[in-house]
Tab-separated table of N, CA and C in Angstrom:
chain	number	residue	atom	x	y	z
A	1	UNK	N	-50.447	-3.851	0.396
A	1	UNK	CA	-51.805	-3.516	0.752
A	1	UNK	C	-51.757	-2.616	1.975
A	2	UNK	N	-52.544	-1.572	1.923
A	2	UNK	CA	-52.614	-0.657	3.043
A	2	UNK	C	-53.469	-1.262	4.149
A	3	UNK	N	-52.984	-1.144	5.379
A	3	UNK	CA	-53.751	-1.625	6.525
A	3	UNK	C	-55.041	-0.839	6.649
A	4	UNK	N	-56.135	-1.554	6.940
A	4	UNK	CA	-57.453	-0.916	7.086
A	4	UNK	C	-58.046	-1.338	8.408
A	5	UNK	N	-58.520	-0.369	9.171
A	5	UNK	CA	-59.206	-0.657	10.421
A	5	UNK	C	-60.642	-1.047	10.089
A	6	UNK	N	-61.064	-2.180	10.638
A	6	UNK	CA	-62.425	-2.676	10.391
A	6	UNK	C	-63.133	-2.763	11.715
A	7	UNK	N	-64.332	-2.207	11.797
A	7	UNK	CA	-65.101	-2.288	13.038
A	7	UNK	C	-65.428	-3.748	13.358
A	8	UNK	N	-65.577	-4.076	14.630
A	8	UNK	CA	-65.782	-5.480	15.028
A	8	UNK	C	-67.200	-5.964	14.726
A	9	UNK	N	-67.443	-6.259	13.476
A	9	UNK	CA	-68.760	-6.730	13.037
A	9	UNK	C	-68.561	-7.847	12.035
A	10	UNK	N	-69.240	-8.962	12.249
A	10	UNK	CA	-69.165	-10.104	11.342
A	10	UNK	C	-70.589	-10.503	10.985
A	11	UNK	N	-70.860	-10.605	9.703
A	11	UNK	CA	-72.148	-11.102	9.211
A	11	UNK	C	-71.843	-12.308	8.354
A	12	UNK	N	-72.430	-13.448	8.677
A	12	UNK	CA	-72.159	-14.694	7.959
A	12	UNK	C	-73.487	-15.398	7.736
A	13	UNK	N	-73.712	-15.809	6.478
A	13	UNK	CA	-74.924	-16.540	6.131
A	13	UNK	C	-74.562	-17.677	5.191
A	14	UNK	N	-75.154	-18.848	5.377
A	14	UNK	CA	-74.891	-20.030	4.579
A	14	UNK	C	-76.249	-20.557	4.100
A	15	UNK	N	-76.284	-21.080	2.876
A	15	UNK	CA	-77.518	-21.620	2.309
A	15	UNK	C	-77.203	-22.898	1.550
A	16	UNK	N	-78.063	-23.886	1.694
A	16	UNK	CA	-77.952	-25.150	0.962
A	16	UNK	C	-78.630	-24.960	-0.405
A	17	UNK	N	-77.975	-25.464	-1.448
A	17	UNK	CA	-78.501	-25.312	-2.813
A	17	UNK	C	-78.432	-26.669	-3.494
A	18	UNK	N	-79.493	-27.003	-4.209
A	18	UNK	CA	-79.511	-28.202	-5.023
A	18	UNK	C	-79.125	-27.847	-6.446
A	19	UNK	N	-78.210	-28.599	-7.024
A	19	UNK	CA	-77.780	-28.364	-8.411
A	19	UNK	C	-77.927	-29.631	-9.236
A	20	UNK	N	-78.268	-29.447	-10.494
A	20	UNK	CA	-78.401	-30.564	-11.409
A	20	UNK	C	-77.025	-31.026	-11.862
A	21	UNK	N	-76.825	-32.316	-11.894
A	21	UNK	CA	-75.578	-32.898	-12.396
A	21	UNK	C	-75.906	-33.428	-13.790
A	22	UNK	N	-75.543	-32.656	-14.819
A	22	UNK	CA	-75.869	-33.045	-16.199
A	22	UNK	C	-74.686	-33.601	-16.970
A	23	UNK	N	-73.477	-33.498	-16.404
A	23	UNK	CA	-72.287	-34.040	-17.040
A	23	UNK	C	-72.259	-35.558	-16.820
A	24	UNK	N	-72.335	-36.334	-17.902
A	24	UNK	CA	-72.399	-37.808	-17.799
A	24	UNK	C	-71.204	-38.387	-17.053
A	25	UNK	N	-70.026	-37.840	-17.288
A	25	UNK	CA	-68.813	-38.323	-16.607
A	25	UNK	C	-68.937	-38.140	-15.104
A	26	UNK	N	-69.398	-36.980	-14.695
A	26	UNK	CA	-69.536	-36.689	-13.251
A	26	UNK	C	-70.672	-37.508	-12.650
A	27	UNK	N	-71.717	-37.764	-13.403
A	27	UNK	CA	-72.794	-38.643	-12.905
A	27	UNK	C	-72.200	-40.006	-12.541
A	28	UNK	N	-71.386	-40.561	-13.433
A	28	UNK	CA	-70.783	-41.868	-13.187
A	28	UNK	C	-69.839	-41.814	-11.990
A	29	UNK	N	-69.010	-40.787	-11.912
A	29	UNK	CA	-68.077	-40.636	-10.772
A	29	UNK	C	-68.845	-40.553	-9.479
A	30	UNK	N	-69.932	-39.794	-9.458
A	30	UNK	CA	-70.753	-39.668	-8.247
A	30	UNK	C	-71.427	-40.974	-7.867
A	31	UNK	N	-71.958	-41.678	-8.836
A	31	UNK	CA	-72.634	-42.945	-8.557
A	31	UNK	C	-71.653	-43.981	-8.025
A	32	UNK	N	-70.405	-43.912	-8.453
A	32	UNK	CA	-69.383	-44.852	-7.990
A	32	UNK	C	-68.715	-44.423	-6.694
A	33	UNK	N	-69.208	-43.333	-6.090
A	33	UNK	CA	-68.667	-42.795	-4.851
A	33	UNK	C	-67.206	-42.428	-4.960
A	34	UNK	N	-66.814	-41.910	-6.112
A	34	UNK	CA	-65.440	-41.476	-6.334
A	34	UNK	C	-65.270	-39.980	-6.166
A	35	UNK	N	-66.307	-39.302	-5.711
A	35	UNK	CA	-66.280	-37.856	-5.522
A	35	UNK	C	-66.576	-37.556	-4.059
A	36	UNK	N	-66.407	-36.297	-3.689
A	36	UNK	CA	-66.653	-35.893	-2.298
A	36	UNK	C	-68.095	-35.438	-2.102
A	37	UNK	N	-68.986	-35.780	-3.029
A	37	UNK	CA	-70.390	-35.439	-2.905
A	37	UNK	C	-71.224	-36.623	-3.427
A	38	UNK	N	-72.465	-36.676	-2.980
A	38	UNK	CA	-73.384	-37.711	-3.403
A	38	UNK	C	-74.197	-37.233	-4.579
A	39	UNK	N	-74.482	-38.122	-5.503
A	39	UNK	CA	-75.356	-37.809	-6.629
A	39	UNK	C	-76.650	-38.584	-6.446
A	40	UNK	N	-77.772	-37.853	-6.503
A	40	UNK	CA	-79.083	-38.447	-6.271
A	40	UNK	C	-79.908	-38.464	-7.542
A	41	UNK	N	-80.675	-39.531	-7.716
A	41	UNK	CA	-81.627	-39.602	-8.827
A	41	UNK	C	-82.876	-38.843	-8.411
A	42	UNK	N	-83.393	-38.039	-9.311
A	42	UNK	CA	-84.561	-37.215	-9.012
A	42	UNK	C	-85.398	-37.113	-10.286
A	43	UNK	N	-86.417	-36.275	-10.264
A	43	UNK	CA	-87.250	-36.020	-11.441
A	43	UNK	C	-87.386	-34.498	-11.604
A	44	UNK	N	-87.382	-34.065	-12.880
A	44	UNK	CA	-87.600	-32.652	-13.132
A	44	UNK	C	-89.103	-32.355	-13.124
A	45	UNK	N	-89.498	-31.133	-13.438
A	45	UNK	CA	-90.906	-30.748	-13.382
A	45	UNK	C	-91.779	-31.514	-14.370
A	46	UNK	N	-91.158	-32.075	-15.410
A	46	UNK	CA	-91.889	-32.861	-16.398
A	46	UNK	C	-91.862	-34.356	-16.110
A	47	UNK	N	-91.264	-34.762	-14.980
A	47	UNK	CA	-91.196	-36.164	-14.616
A	47	UNK	C	-90.025	-36.916	-15.223
A	48	UNK	N	-89.166	-36.207	-15.937
A	48	UNK	CA	-87.986	-36.831	-16.555
A	48	UNK	C	-86.910	-37.087	-15.489
A	49	UNK	N	-86.222	-38.237	-15.576
A	49	UNK	CA	-85.156	-38.556	-14.613
A	49	UNK	C	-83.979	-37.613	-14.775
A	50	UNK	N	-83.535	-37.058	-13.652
A	50	UNK	CA	-82.338	-36.218	-13.626
A	50	UNK	C	-81.505	-36.634	-12.418
A	51	UNK	N	-80.277	-36.104	-12.350
A	51	UNK	CA	-79.408	-36.333	-11.225
A	51	UNK	C	-79.064	-34.993	-10.599
A	52	UNK	N	-79.035	-34.954	-9.270
A	52	UNK	CA	-78.738	-33.722	-8.557
A	52	UNK	C	-77.772	-34.016	-7.402
A	53	UNK	N	-77.229	-32.944	-6.867
A	53	UNK	CA	-76.455	-33.018	-5.637
A	53	UNK	C	-76.737	-31.727	-4.854
A	54	UNK	N	-76.315	-31.715	-3.617
A	54	UNK	CA	-76.501	-30.540	-2.778
A	54	UNK	C	-75.124	-29.969	-2.433
A	55	UNK	N	-75.092	-28.651	-2.329
A	55	UNK	CA	-73.865	-27.958	-1.985
A	55	UNK	C	-74.242	-26.729	-1.157
A	56	UNK	N	-73.249	-25.946	-0.734
A	56	UNK	CA	-73.500	-24.755	0.076
A	56	UNK	C	-72.929	-23.525	-0.613
A	57	UNK	N	-73.645	-22.433	-0.408
A	57	UNK	CA	-73.152	-21.128	-0.794
A	57	UNK	C	-73.181	-20.238	0.454
A	58	UNK	N	-72.533	-19.106	0.399
A	58	UNK	CA	-72.548	-18.246	1.581
A	58	UNK	C	-72.169	-16.820	1.268
A	59	UNK	N	-72.293	-16.019	2.309
A	59	UNK	CA	-71.957	-14.598	2.265
A	59	UNK	C	-71.282	-14.268	3.582
A	60	UNK	N	-70.233	-13.457	3.484
A	60	UNK	CA	-69.520	-13.028	4.695
A	60	UNK	C	-69.197	-11.550	4.564
A	61	UNK	N	-69.349	-10.861	5.680
A	61	UNK	CA	-69.122	-9.413	5.704
A	61	UNK	C	-68.327	-9.075	6.979
A	62	UNK	N	-67.228	-8.366	6.806
A	62	UNK	CA	-66.423	-7.907	7.949
A	62	UNK	C	-66.585	-6.393	8.047
A	63	UNK	N	-67.266	-5.936	9.089
A	63	UNK	CA	-67.497	-4.509	9.216
A	63	UNK	C	-68.188	-3.974	7.970
A	64	UNK	N	-67.893	-2.763	7.612
A	64	UNK	CA	-68.469	-2.177	6.385
A	64	UNK	C	-67.430	-2.112	5.271
A	65	UNK	N	-66.251	-2.725	5.496
A	65	UNK	CA	-65.141	-2.606	4.564
A	65	UNK	C	-64.943	-3.763	3.614
A	66	UNK	N	-65.484	-4.955	3.987
A	66	UNK	CA	-65.193	-6.131	3.171
A	66	UNK	C	-66.406	-7.043	3.116
A	67	UNK	N	-66.736	-7.472	1.903
A	67	UNK	CA	-67.818	-8.438	1.741
A	67	UNK	C	-67.431	-9.424	0.645
A	68	UNK	N	-67.864	-10.678	0.833
A	68	UNK	CA	-67.520	-11.719	-0.141
A	68	UNK	C	-68.614	-12.780	-0.164
A	69	UNK	N	-68.779	-13.394	-1.316
A	69	UNK	CA	-69.632	-14.594	-1.419
A	69	UNK	C	-68.717	-15.787	-1.318
A	70	UNK	N	-69.264	-16.886	-0.840
A	70	UNK	CA	-68.526	-18.143	-0.742
A	70	UNK	C	-69.215	-19.124	-1.683
A	71	UNK	N	-68.448	-19.623	-2.663
A	71	UNK	CA	-69.018	-20.535	-3.654
A	71	UNK	C	-68.202	-21.832	-3.645
A	72	UNK	N	-68.856	-22.940	-4.031
A	72	UNK	CA	-68.285	-24.272	-3.816
A	72	UNK	C	-67.421	-24.828	-4.954
A	73	UNK	N	-66.975	-24.055	-5.860
A	73	UNK	CA	-66.161	-24.587	-6.946
A	73	UNK	C	-65.198	-23.543	-7.453
A	74	UNK	N	-64.606	-23.827	-8.594
A	74	UNK	CA	-63.738	-22.854	-9.249
A	74	UNK	C	-64.623	-22.049	-10.196
A	75	UNK	N	-64.832	-20.790	-9.871
A	75	UNK	CA	-65.837	-19.958	-10.501
A	75	UNK	C	-65.232	-19.176	-11.670
A	76	UNK	N	-65.890	-19.245	-12.838
A	76	UNK	CA	-65.482	-18.373	-13.936
A	76	UNK	C	-65.757	-16.940	-13.505
A	77	UNK	N	-64.737	-16.114	-13.563
A	77	UNK	CA	-64.773	-14.752	-13.006
A	77	UNK	C	-65.909	-13.915	-13.545
A	78	UNK	N	-66.350	-14.168	-14.778
A	78	UNK	CA	-67.435	-13.389	-15.345
A	78	UNK	C	-68.735	-13.514	-14.538
A	79	UNK	N	-68.905	-14.603	-13.803
A	79	UNK	CA	-70.083	-14.756	-12.967
A	79	UNK	C	-70.053	-13.810	-11.758
A	80	UNK	N	-68.868	-13.297	-11.445
A	80	UNK	CA	-68.725	-12.361	-10.337
A	80	UNK	C	-68.892	-10.925	-10.823
A	81	UNK	N	-68.133	-10.545	-11.857
A	81	UNK	CA	-68.101	-9.120	-12.265
A	81	UNK	C	-68.603	-8.863	-13.690
A	82	UNK	N	-68.976	-9.897	-14.418
A	82	UNK	CA	-69.430	-9.697	-15.819
A	82	UNK	C	-68.259	-9.868	-16.777
A	83	UNK	N	-68.571	-9.912	-18.046
A	83	UNK	CA	-67.542	-10.061	-19.077
A	83	UNK	C	-68.083	-10.753	-20.292
A	84	UNK	N	-67.175	-11.114	-21.187
A	84	UNK	CA	-67.569	-11.608	-22.499
A	84	UNK	C	-68.366	-12.902	-22.472
A	85	UNK	N	-68.013	-13.869	-21.624
A	85	UNK	CA	-68.723	-15.152	-21.662
A	85	UNK	C	-70.149	-15.042	-21.138
A	86	UNK	N	-70.420	-14.100	-20.229
A	86	UNK	CA	-71.816	-13.942	-19.769
A	86	UNK	C	-72.579	-13.033	-20.722
A	87	UNK	N	-71.888	-12.123	-21.401
A	87	UNK	CA	-72.556	-11.269	-22.388
A	87	UNK	C	-72.971	-12.040	-23.609
A	88	UNK	N	-72.104	-12.921	-24.111
A	88	UNK	CA	-72.379	-13.689	-25.316
A	88	UNK	C	-71.507	-14.924	-25.319
A	89	UNK	N	-72.008	-16.019	-24.769
A	89	UNK	CA	-71.249	-17.255	-24.709
A	89	UNK	C	-71.319	-18.025	-26.000
A	90	UNK	N	-70.916	-19.291	-25.961
A	90	UNK	CA	-70.901	-20.132	-27.168
A	90	UNK	C	-72.299	-20.318	-27.740
A	91	UNK	N	-73.327	-20.143	-26.926
A	91	UNK	CA	-74.693	-20.315	-27.400
A	91	UNK	C	-75.153	-19.118	-28.223
A	92	UNK	N	-74.422	-18.003	-28.140
A	92	UNK	CA	-74.842	-16.772	-28.829
A	92	UNK	C	-75.892	-16.000	-28.047
A	93	UNK	N	-76.169	-16.437	-26.840
A	93	UNK	CA	-77.166	-15.794	-25.981
A	93	UNK	C	-76.485	-15.270	-24.711
A	94	UNK	N	-77.037	-14.229	-24.097
A	94	UNK	CA	-76.467	-13.743	-22.835
A	94	UNK	C	-76.888	-14.626	-21.652
A	95	UNK	N	-76.103	-14.589	-20.614
A	95	UNK	CA	-76.472	-15.252	-19.354
A	95	UNK	C	-77.578	-14.389	-18.734
A	96	UNK	N	-78.675	-14.988	-18.360
A	96	UNK	CA	-79.861	-14.208	-18.007
A	96	UNK	C	-80.092	-14.006	-16.526
A	97	UNK	N	-79.157	-14.426	-15.667
A	97	UNK	CA	-79.367	-14.288	-14.226
A	97	UNK	C	-78.436	-13.241	-13.654
A	98	UNK	N	-78.807	-12.735	-12.481
A	98	UNK	CA	-77.990	-11.713	-11.821
A	98	UNK	C	-76.617	-12.274	-11.481
A	99	UNK	N	-75.592	-11.478	-11.684
A	99	UNK	CA	-74.238	-11.820	-11.312
A	99	UNK	C	-74.009	-11.418	-9.859
A	100	UNK	N	-72.907	-11.832	-9.275
A	100	UNK	CA	-72.607	-11.504	-7.884
A	100	UNK	C	-72.574	-9.993	-7.675
A	101	UNK	N	-71.913	-9.258	-8.574
A	101	UNK	CA	-71.817	-7.793	-8.402
A	101	UNK	C	-73.188	-7.139	-8.534
A	102	UNK	N	-74.109	-7.731	-9.304
A	102	UNK	CA	-75.462	-7.182	-9.421
A	102	UNK	C	-76.240	-7.415	-8.133
A	103	UNK	N	-76.033	-8.560	-7.524
A	103	UNK	CA	-76.794	-8.935	-6.327
A	103	UNK	C	-76.236	-8.264	-5.076
A	104	UNK	N	-74.924	-8.320	-4.893
A	104	UNK	CA	-74.310	-7.828	-3.635
A	104	UNK	C	-73.557	-6.515	-3.780
A	105	UNK	N	-73.435	-5.994	-5.000
A	105	UNK	CA	-72.775	-4.723	-5.216
A	105	UNK	C	-71.351	-4.855	-5.708
A	106	UNK	N	-70.899	-3.792	-6.366
A	106	UNK	CA	-69.514	-3.761	-6.851
A	106	UNK	C	-68.545	-3.904	-5.683
A	107	UNK	N	-67.438	-4.529	-5.957
A	107	UNK	CA	-66.417	-4.707	-4.926
A	107	UNK	C	-66.591	-5.972	-4.094
A	108	UNK	N	-67.669	-6.707	-4.337
A	108	UNK	CA	-67.866	-7.971	-3.612
A	108	UNK	C	-66.845	-8.975	-4.121
A	109	UNK	N	-66.122	-9.587	-3.211
A	109	UNK	CA	-65.115	-10.574	-3.553
A	109	UNK	C	-65.780	-11.953	-3.625
A	110	UNK	N	-65.025	-12.940	-4.092
A	110	UNK	CA	-65.528	-14.309	-4.138
A	110	UNK	C	-64.457	-15.253	-3.587
A	111	UNK	N	-64.870	-16.042	-2.589
A	111	UNK	CA	-64.029	-17.126	-2.108
A	111	UNK	C	-64.530	-18.395	-2.789
A	112	UNK	N	-63.720	-18.961	-3.641
A	112	UNK	CA	-64.095	-20.194	-4.323
A	112	UNK	C	-63.647	-21.417	-3.525
A	113	UNK	N	-64.167	-22.550	-3.887
A	113	UNK	CA	-63.856	-23.824	-3.229
A	113	UNK	C	-64.151	-23.767	-1.744
A	114	UNK	N	-65.215	-23.060	-1.384
A	114	UNK	CA	-65.602	-22.930	0.023
A	114	UNK	C	-66.637	-23.986	0.378
A	115	UNK	N	-66.384	-24.743	1.401
A	115	UNK	CA	-67.266	-25.765	1.955
A	115	UNK	C	-67.525	-26.937	1.009
A	116	UNK	N	-66.997	-26.887	-0.207
A	116	UNK	CA	-67.232	-27.965	-1.171
A	116	UNK	C	-66.308	-27.769	-2.354
A	117	UNK	N	-66.129	-28.806	-3.142
A	117	UNK	CA	-65.311	-28.728	-4.366
A	117	UNK	C	-66.107	-29.424	-5.475
A	118	UNK	N	-66.924	-28.644	-6.182
A	118	UNK	CA	-67.811	-29.224	-7.207
A	118	UNK	C	-67.278	-29.053	-8.610
A	119	UNK	N	-66.009	-28.674	-8.742
A	119	UNK	CA	-65.425	-28.498	-10.083
A	119	UNK	C	-65.625	-27.082	-10.593
A	120	UNK	N	-65.437	-26.923	-11.879
A	120	UNK	CA	-65.577	-25.585	-12.475
A	120	UNK	C	-67.049	-25.199	-12.578
A	121	UNK	N	-67.300	-23.923	-12.365
A	121	UNK	CA	-68.642	-23.367	-12.538
A	121	UNK	C	-68.581	-22.424	-13.725
A	122	UNK	N	-69.223	-22.838	-14.802
A	122	UNK	CA	-69.160	-22.150	-16.100
A	122	UNK	C	-70.530	-21.523	-16.358
A	123	UNK	N	-70.591	-20.279	-16.867
A	123	UNK	CA	-71.903	-19.726	-17.224
A	123	UNK	C	-72.644	-20.658	-18.178
A	124	UNK	N	-73.929	-20.845	-17.935
A	124	UNK	CA	-74.716	-21.782	-18.735
A	124	UNK	C	-74.636	-21.485	-20.220
A	125	UNK	N	-74.605	-20.220	-20.564
A	125	UNK	CA	-74.594	-19.834	-21.994
A	125	UNK	C	-73.211	-20.048	-22.631
A	126	UNK	N	-72.211	-20.398	-21.839
A	126	UNK	CA	-70.871	-20.642	-22.370
A	126	UNK	C	-70.419	-22.092	-22.145
A	127	UNK	N	-71.352	-22.945	-21.741
A	127	UNK	CA	-71.040	-24.349	-21.439
A	127	UNK	C	-71.142	-25.172	-22.715
A	128	UNK	N	-70.056	-25.884	-23.030
A	128	UNK	CA	-70.049	-26.791	-24.187
A	128	UNK	C	-69.109	-27.944	-23.917
A	129	UNK	N	-69.497	-29.115	-24.299
A	129	UNK	CA	-68.600	-30.267	-24.225
A	129	UNK	C	-68.011	-30.561	-25.590
A	130	UNK	N	-68.301	-29.700	-26.566
A	130	UNK	CA	-67.858	-29.953	-27.949
A	130	UNK	C	-66.603	-29.248	-28.362
A	131	UNK	N	-65.888	-28.587	-27.438
A	131	UNK	CA	-64.686	-27.848	-27.791
A	131	UNK	C	-63.644	-28.017	-26.692
A	132	UNK	N	-63.120	-29.232	-26.489
A	132	UNK	CA	-62.216	-29.461	-25.358
A	132	UNK	C	-60.905	-28.677	-25.421
A	133	UNK	N	-60.493	-28.234	-26.596
A	133	UNK	CA	-59.255	-27.456	-26.697
A	133	UNK	C	-59.414	-26.090	-26.030
A	134	UNK	N	-60.595	-25.510	-26.107
A	134	UNK	CA	-60.843	-24.168	-25.551
A	134	UNK	C	-61.759	-24.198	-24.333
A	135	UNK	N	-62.425	-25.305	-24.122
A	135	UNK	CA	-63.388	-25.425	-23.003
A	135	UNK	C	-63.088	-26.684	-22.194
A	136	UNK	N	-61.879	-26.820	-21.710
A	136	UNK	CA	-61.458	-27.995	-20.955
A	136	UNK	C	-62.173	-28.113	-19.618
A	137	UNK	N	-62.530	-26.980	-19.013
A	137	UNK	CA	-63.068	-27.001	-17.653
A	137	UNK	C	-64.446	-27.658	-17.571
A	138	UNK	N	-65.177	-27.773	-18.686
A	138	UNK	CA	-66.461	-28.464	-18.656
A	138	UNK	C	-66.314	-29.949	-18.324
A	139	UNK	N	-65.145	-30.513	-18.629
A	139	UNK	CA	-64.928	-31.927	-18.350
A	139	UNK	C	-65.035	-32.252	-16.870
A	140	UNK	N	-64.650	-31.310	-16.023
A	140	UNK	CA	-64.747	-31.530	-14.574
A	140	UNK	C	-65.699	-30.540	-13.916
A	141	UNK	N	-66.775	-30.266	-14.636
A	141	UNK	CA	-67.863	-29.451	-14.120
A	141	UNK	C	-69.056	-30.362	-13.902
A	142	UNK	N	-69.924	-30.025	-12.969
A	142	UNK	CA	-71.127	-30.828	-12.765
A	142	UNK	C	-72.046	-30.745	-13.962
A	143	UNK	N	-71.917	-29.677	-14.748
A	143	UNK	CA	-72.710	-29.566	-15.971
A	143	UNK	C	-73.362	-28.226	-16.147
A	144	UNK	N	-74.108	-28.138	-17.238
A	144	UNK	CA	-74.840	-26.930	-17.543
A	144	UNK	C	-75.964	-26.776	-16.525
A	145	UNK	N	-76.158	-25.555	-16.069
A	145	UNK	CA	-77.213	-25.284	-15.064
A	145	UNK	C	-76.679	-25.009	-13.696
A	146	UNK	N	-75.437	-25.379	-13.431
A	146	UNK	CA	-74.866	-25.156	-12.099
A	146	UNK	C	-74.753	-23.659	-11.805
A	147	UNK	N	-74.294	-22.873	-12.763
A	147	UNK	CA	-74.164	-21.430	-12.521
A	147	UNK	C	-75.514	-20.789	-12.257
A	148	UNK	N	-76.540	-21.226	-12.973
A	148	UNK	CA	-77.891	-20.694	-12.714
A	148	UNK	C	-78.340	-21.040	-11.307
A	149	UNK	N	-78.160	-22.286	-10.880
A	149	UNK	CA	-78.556	-22.699	-9.537
A	149	UNK	C	-77.831	-21.879	-8.466
A	150	UNK	N	-76.538	-21.658	-8.655
A	150	UNK	CA	-75.762	-20.902	-7.661
A	150	UNK	C	-76.156	-19.424	-7.638
A	151	UNK	N	-76.353	-18.810	-8.802
A	151	UNK	CA	-76.718	-17.384	-8.840
A	151	UNK	C	-78.118	-17.180	-8.301
A	152	UNK	N	-79.052	-18.094	-8.604
A	152	UNK	CA	-80.398	-17.979	-8.022
A	152	UNK	C	-80.344	-18.179	-6.507
A	153	UNK	N	-79.500	-19.113	-6.074
A	153	UNK	CA	-79.305	-19.316	-4.630
A	153	UNK	C	-78.764	-18.073	-3.936
A	154	UNK	N	-77.806	-17.390	-4.594
A	154	UNK	CA	-77.250	-16.168	-4.014
A	154	UNK	C	-78.300	-15.078	-3.943
A	155	UNK	N	-79.148	-14.985	-4.954
A	155	UNK	CA	-80.238	-13.974	-4.921
A	155	UNK	C	-81.187	-14.252	-3.762
A	156	UNK	N	-81.519	-15.520	-3.560
A	156	UNK	CA	-82.397	-15.909	-2.442
A	156	UNK	C	-81.705	-15.648	-1.099
A	157	UNK	N	-80.424	-15.959	-1.021
A	157	UNK	CA	-79.678	-15.717	0.210
A	157	UNK	C	-79.630	-14.225	0.519
A	158	UNK	N	-79.394	-13.388	-0.491
A	158	UNK	CA	-79.355	-11.948	-0.313
A	158	UNK	C	-80.657	-11.441	0.318
A	159	UNK	N	-81.778	-11.978	-0.154
A	159	UNK	CA	-83.088	-11.554	0.357
A	159	UNK	C	-83.294	-11.977	1.812
A	160	UNK	N	-82.602	-13.017	2.257
A	160	UNK	CA	-82.744	-13.531	3.622
A	160	UNK	C	-81.801	-12.869	4.646
A	161	UNK	N	-80.788	-12.169	4.165
A	161	UNK	CA	-79.764	-11.620	5.053
A	161	UNK	C	-80.256	-10.362	5.753
A	162	UNK	N	-79.900	-10.237	7.020
A	162	UNK	CA	-80.147	-9.014	7.781
A	162	UNK	C	-78.846	-8.233	7.774
A	163	UNK	N	-78.901	-7.033	7.236
A	163	UNK	CA	-77.710	-6.181	7.147
A	163	UNK	C	-77.705	-5.168	8.265
A	164	UNK	N	-76.503	-4.808	8.720
A	164	UNK	CA	-76.355	-3.837	9.806
A	164	UNK	C	-76.702	-2.451	9.342
């Protein structure tokens, strides 16, 4: 890697995000306090019982040369730069939320497992528990909806950031 001079500027922003825990296995693990996060009982907009947890996302910028998002799990790369699983996942539908490169621009890096370890983050349209041979990472994911929560959180964080 070629050495790059970076002006002495640091921009750092962190945001708390609530995510739904829809994976039954992870709900049990969380309720038994066998995970590094708490699982809370809540209600959705229709009054149905759901389980959620809180995590953190972030953005970091060094000078004008380097920018990255900080996400709390092992992120499927397509959520950062696009690709086949967000274009057309197992559901046959596209992922409908902005990706990291759409929100923060091309060249934005991703630091995974930052401030938290919530398992794999799979695009909602590619999430399935019915194909463990090809979709093993769903077993240790909080569930469907996590990627939407994180991408919406990043969009909100982007709107709150003051750029130099």
